Short mmCIF file of C-alpha atoms in Angstrom, two decimals:
data_model
loop_
_atom_site.label_atom_id
_atom_site.label_comp_id
_atom_site.label_asym_id
_atom_site.label_seq_id
_atom_site.Cartn_x
_atom_site.Cartn_y
_atom_site.Cartn_z
CA UNK S 1 18.47 32.28 67.00
CA UNK S 2 21.38 30.06 66.02
CA UNK S 3 20.49 27.58 68.77
CA UNK S 4 16.91 27.34 67.57
CA UNK S 5 18.04 26.68 64.02
CA UNK S 6 20.44 24.00 65.22
CA UNK S 7 17.67 22.32 67.19
CA UNK S 8 15.43 22.39 64.14
CA UNK S 9 18.13 20.86 61.97
CA UNK S 10 18.82 18.03 64.43
CA UNK S 11 15.10 17.42 64.79
CA UNK S 12 14.72 17.10 61.05
CA UNK S 13 17.70 14.72 60.86
CA UNK S 14 16.30 12.47 63.59
CA UNK S 15 12.87 12.41 61.94
CA UNK S 16 14.47 11.55 58.62
CA UNK S 17 16.44 8.70 60.15
CA UNK S 18 13.37 7.31 61.88
CA UNK S 19 11.37 7.47 58.66
CA UNK S 20 14.13 5.85 56.64
CA UNK S 21 14.49 2.96 59.08
CA UNK S 22 10.86 2.04 58.49
CA UNK S 23 11.51 2.03 54.75
CA UNK S 24 13.84 -0.99 54.58
CA UNK S 25 12.72 -4.43 53.45
CA UNK S 26 12.94 -7.09 56.15
CA UNK S 27 12.86 -10.89 56.07
CA UNK S 28 9.39 -10.76 57.61
CA UNK S 29 8.17 -8.73 54.64
CA UNK S 30 9.75 -10.65 51.76
CA UNK S 31 11.19 -13.93 53.08
CA UNK S 32 9.89 -17.32 51.91
CA UNK S 33 9.16 -20.42 54.03
CA UNK S 34 8.42 -18.51 57.24
CA UNK S 35 6.89 -20.39 60.17
CA UNK S 36 5.16 -17.44 61.85
CA UNK S 37 1.75 -18.13 63.34
CA UNK S 38 0.46 -14.73 62.24
CA UNK S 39 0.77 -15.78 58.57
CA UNK S 40 -2.04 -17.68 56.81
CA UNK S 41 -2.11 -21.41 57.53
CA UNK S 42 -3.07 -23.44 54.47
CA UNK S 43 -4.40 -26.99 54.52
CA UNK S 44 -2.61 -29.84 52.76
CA UNK S 45 -4.49 -30.93 49.65
CA UNK S 46 -3.85 -34.06 47.59
CA UNK S 47 -2.37 -33.35 44.17
CA UNK S 48 -4.83 -33.60 41.29
CA UNK S 49 -3.48 -34.30 37.78
CA UNK S 50 -4.37 -31.87 35.03
CA UNK S 51 -7.46 -32.68 32.98
CA UNK S 52 -7.75 -31.74 29.34
CA UNK S 53 -10.03 -28.83 28.50
CA UNK S 54 -11.51 -27.23 25.39
CA UNK S 55 -8.85 -25.47 23.27
CA UNK S 56 -6.02 -27.58 24.67
CA UNK S 57 -3.74 -28.94 21.96
CA UNK S 58 -2.37 -32.46 22.07
CA UNK S 59 0.55 -34.07 20.27
CA UNK S 60 0.65 -37.83 19.76
CA UNK S 61 3.07 -40.34 18.34
CA UNK S 62 1.87 -43.63 16.87
CA UNK S 63 4.19 -46.65 17.14
CA UNK S 64 3.62 -49.95 15.29
CA UNK S 65 5.78 -52.76 13.96
CA UNK S 66 4.06 -52.51 10.55
CA UNK S 67 6.20 -49.95 8.71
CA UNK S 68 3.69 -49.53 5.87
CA UNK S 69 0.83 -48.66 8.22
CA UNK S 70 3.11 -46.51 10.35
CA UNK S 71 4.16 -44.37 7.39
CA UNK S 72 0.59 -44.10 6.11
CA UNK S 73 -1.00 -43.13 9.41
CA UNK S 74 1.76 -41.35 11.24
CA UNK S 75 0.57 -37.76 11.44
CA UNK S 76 3.54 -36.52 13.43
CA UNK S 77 7.25 -36.46 12.92
CA UNK S 78 9.61 -38.73 14.80
CA UNK S 79 10.28 -35.97 17.27
CA UNK S 80 7.37 -34.71 19.36
CA UNK S 81 9.06 -31.31 19.53
CA UNK S 82 8.29 -30.78 15.86
CA UNK S 83 4.99 -32.66 15.72
CA UNK S 84 1.64 -31.35 14.56
CA UNK S 85 -0.82 -30.55 17.35
CA UNK S 86 -4.57 -31.24 17.44
CA UNK S 87 -7.00 -28.95 19.23
CA UNK S 88 -9.86 -30.11 21.44
CA UNK S 89 -13.03 -28.56 20.05
CA UNK S 90 -15.92 -27.02 21.94
CA UNK S 91 -17.77 -30.38 21.96
CA UNK S 92 -14.83 -31.96 23.79
CA UNK S 93 -13.61 -34.05 20.87
CA UNK S 94 -10.47 -34.06 18.77
CA UNK S 95 -10.12 -35.02 15.12
CA UNK S 96 -7.29 -37.51 14.51
CA UNK S 97 -6.52 -38.73 10.96
CA UNK S 98 -8.12 -42.11 10.13
CA UNK S 99 -10.22 -42.07 13.34
CA UNK S 100 -13.69 -40.92 14.19
CA UNK S 101 -13.81 -37.89 16.52
CA UNK S 102 -12.48 -38.94 19.94
CA UNK S 103 -13.76 -37.32 23.13
CA UNK S 104 -10.84 -36.31 25.36
CA UNK S 105 -12.15 -33.37 27.38
CA UNK S 106 -12.02 -34.00 31.12
CA UNK S 107 -9.46 -36.81 30.88
CA UNK S 108 -5.97 -36.78 32.35
CA UNK S 109 -3.08 -37.14 29.92
CA UNK S 110 -2.67 -40.78 30.92
CA UNK S 111 -6.38 -41.48 30.41
CA UNK S 112 -6.39 -39.65 27.07
CA UNK S 113 -3.38 -41.65 25.92
CA UNK S 114 -5.10 -44.93 26.80
CA UNK S 115 -8.31 -43.81 25.08
CA UNK S 116 -6.52 -42.82 21.91
CA UNK S 117 -4.52 -46.04 21.92
CA UNK S 118 -7.70 -48.13 22.27
CA UNK S 119 -9.21 -46.45 19.21
CA UNK S 120 -6.07 -47.05 17.15
CA UNK S 121 -5.94 -50.72 18.18
CA UNK S 122 -9.34 -51.23 16.55
CA UNK S 123 -7.55 -50.89 13.21
CA UNK S 124 -3.90 -51.59 14.20
CA UNK S 125 -3.66 -54.44 16.73
CA UNK S 126 -0.14 -53.60 17.94
CA UNK S 127 -0.62 -49.80 18.03
CA UNK S 128 1.15 -47.97 20.83
CA UNK S 129 0.45 -44.27 21.43
CA UNK S 130 2.52 -41.65 23.24
CA UNK S 131 0.70 -38.43 24.05
CA UNK S 132 1.67 -35.05 25.44
CA UNK S 133 0.21 -31.55 25.72
CA UNK S 134 1.39 -28.89 23.28
CA UNK S 135 0.32 -25.90 25.40
CA UNK S 136 2.18 -27.05 28.53
CA UNK S 137 2.95 -23.47 29.55
CA UNK S 138 2.27 -20.87 32.23
CA UNK S 139 2.47 -17.07 32.21
CA UNK S 140 3.74 -14.58 34.79
CA UNK S 141 2.80 -10.90 34.97
CA UNK S 142 3.33 -7.91 37.24
CA UNK S 143 6.27 -7.03 39.50
CA UNK S 144 8.27 -10.03 38.30
CA UNK S 145 10.03 -11.21 35.15
CA UNK S 146 6.99 -11.27 32.88
CA UNK S 147 6.75 -13.88 30.15
CA UNK S 148 5.43 -17.28 29.12
CA UNK S 149 7.37 -20.37 30.18
CA UNK S 150 7.13 -24.09 29.56
CA UNK S 151 6.23 -26.55 32.32
CA UNK S 152 9.19 -28.89 32.04
CA UNK S 153 8.18 -31.50 34.64
CA UNK S 154 5.22 -33.06 36.40
CA UNK S 155 4.10 -31.37 39.63
CA UNK S 156 5.96 -28.16 38.98
CA UNK S 157 5.76 -25.89 42.05
CA UNK S 158 5.11 -22.18 42.44
CA UNK S 159 8.70 -21.66 43.61
CA UNK S 160 10.12 -23.40 40.54
CA UNK S 161 7.86 -21.32 38.31
CA UNK S 162 8.96 -18.07 39.95
CA UNK S 163 12.62 -19.10 39.70
CA UNK S 164 12.21 -19.60 35.95
CA UNK S 165 10.81 -16.09 35.58
CA UNK S 166 13.57 -14.47 37.63
CA UNK S 167 11.89 -14.46 41.09
CA UNK S 168 9.60 -11.82 42.58
CA UNK S 169 11.19 -8.37 42.74
CA UNK S 170 11.82 -6.88 46.17
CA UNK S 171 8.91 -4.49 45.73
CA UNK S 172 6.50 -7.30 44.74
CA UNK S 173 3.53 -7.96 47.03
CA UNK S 174 4.12 -11.46 48.36
CA UNK S 175 1.03 -11.28 50.57
CA UNK S 176 -1.43 -11.18 47.68
CA UNK S 177 -0.05 -13.34 44.87
CA UNK S 178 -2.76 -14.45 42.45
CA UNK S 179 -3.08 -17.40 40.10
CA UNK S 180 -5.70 -17.13 37.37
CA UNK S 181 -6.59 -20.70 36.40
CA UNK S 182 -8.86 -21.35 33.37
CA UNK S 183 -11.42 -24.13 33.50
CA UNK S 184 -13.26 -25.99 30.78
CA UNK S 185 -16.56 -24.28 31.62
CA UNK S 186 -15.09 -20.93 30.59
CA UNK S 187 -15.09 -19.49 34.12
CA UNK S 188 -11.53 -18.86 35.36
CA UNK S 189 -10.70 -19.48 39.00
CA UNK S 190 -8.71 -16.81 40.87
CA UNK S 191 -6.55 -18.14 43.70
CA UNK S 192 -5.01 -15.57 46.06
CA UNK S 193 -2.43 -16.53 48.67
CA UNK S 194 0.48 -15.36 50.82
CA UNK S 195 3.74 -16.61 49.33
CA UNK S 196 5.71 -16.17 52.58
CA UNK S 197 4.15 -18.93 54.70
CA UNK S 198 5.72 -22.39 54.80
CA UNK S 199 2.25 -23.99 54.79
CA UNK S 200 1.94 -23.20 51.11
CA UNK S 201 3.80 -26.50 50.51
CA UNK S 202 1.34 -29.17 49.30
CA UNK S 203 -1.56 -26.71 49.52
CA UNK S 204 -3.88 -25.99 46.60
CA UNK S 205 -1.64 -23.05 45.69
CA UNK S 206 1.58 -25.06 45.49
CA UNK S 207 1.47 -26.70 42.05
CA UNK S 208 1.36 -24.99 38.66
CA UNK S 209 -0.95 -26.27 35.92
CA UNK S 210 -0.99 -25.66 32.15
CA UNK S 211 -2.43 -22.26 31.14
CA UNK S 212 -2.00 -20.76 34.65
CA UNK S 213 -1.38 -17.01 34.85
CA UNK S 214 0.63 -15.90 37.91
CA UNK S 215 0.19 -12.24 38.82
CA UNK S 216 2.27 -10.33 41.37
CA UNK S 217 1.26 -6.73 42.03
CA UNK S 218 3.54 -4.02 43.43
CA UNK S 219 3.36 -3.71 47.20
CA UNK S 220 1.83 -0.53 48.60
CA UNK S 221 4.45 1.92 49.85
CA UNK S 222 7.27 0.19 47.97
CA UNK S 223 8.20 3.47 46.27
CA UNK S 224 9.47 4.80 49.60
CA UNK S 225 11.46 1.71 50.56
CA UNK S 226 15.08 0.80 49.95
CA UNK S 227 16.18 -2.72 49.13
CA UNK S 228 18.66 -3.21 51.99
CA UNK S 229 20.49 -1.43 54.79
CA UNK S 230 23.54 -0.83 52.62
CA UNK S 231 21.38 1.23 50.29
CA UNK S 232 19.81 2.87 53.34
CA UNK S 233 23.20 3.91 54.78
CA UNK S 234 24.18 5.32 51.42
CA UNK S 235 20.94 7.29 51.23
CA UNK S 236 21.37 8.69 54.73
CA UNK S 237 25.04 9.57 54.17
CA UNK S 238 24.36 11.40 50.94
CA UNK S 239 21.41 13.22 52.49
CA UNK S 240 23.49 14.33 55.50
CA UNK S 241 26.32 15.46 53.25
CA UNK S 242 23.90 17.53 51.21
CA UNK S 243 22.33 18.97 54.36
CA UNK S 244 25.69 19.91 55.91
CA UNK S 245 26.79 21.51 52.67
CA UNK S 246 23.61 23.54 52.54
CA UNK S 247 23.94 24.62 56.18
CA UNK S 248 27.55 25.70 55.73
CA UNK S 249 26.40 28.26 53.18
CA UNK S 250 23.44 29.46 55.23
CA UNK S 251 24.05 32.90 56.83
CA UNK S 252 23.87 33.04 60.63
CA UNK S 253 24.77 29.35 61.25
#
């Protein structure tokens, strides 16, 4: 009877160890920049600059040598960080003081700046315009540091965006990361990709655009996994200690 109980105990221990070993996160599961052929292979796509859409808000600064005109027409402060923003309406135009409505929807920031400058030069020959986007932000949600963050540079990458938000948690599903990208026609585009493959570089998933929403769901089965083998050893040791303590107080063993 004692022998049978001992065999049962050892069998349970072995099964527990085998189950726990499958519950550890590996580099294959969570590592970035992997070159495995079994991962998705994404095509290289030329970078496309962001184009202004309805409800975007622009900030401009007007520069002219004529101080009187500059003070009269300058609708922003000297610092763009504190400037007033102007929204692009549903018809694609924006209302700028002293100008007729200017159509900016569909233009890049550089094109919009040139367009706005051309309109100002009709009334101020030496007008120079500097333009930026007020809502130059992206949002992250899910099993990650959720929040809204500012795009601080041109061609900001998915890795830089994730680093700003605190990186994907160990339990995050890197195989099915999603970017929800609004478009001017009102229909958002949902891009799903595997974050682990190195071919994500220069693919259509690589760069972050204004108003993007990055969503990382929790991986299936992550509840039963441990973060590393140190945690695993601790779990096994504590479990064995508890089991031995229980067996020592069991009659007949």
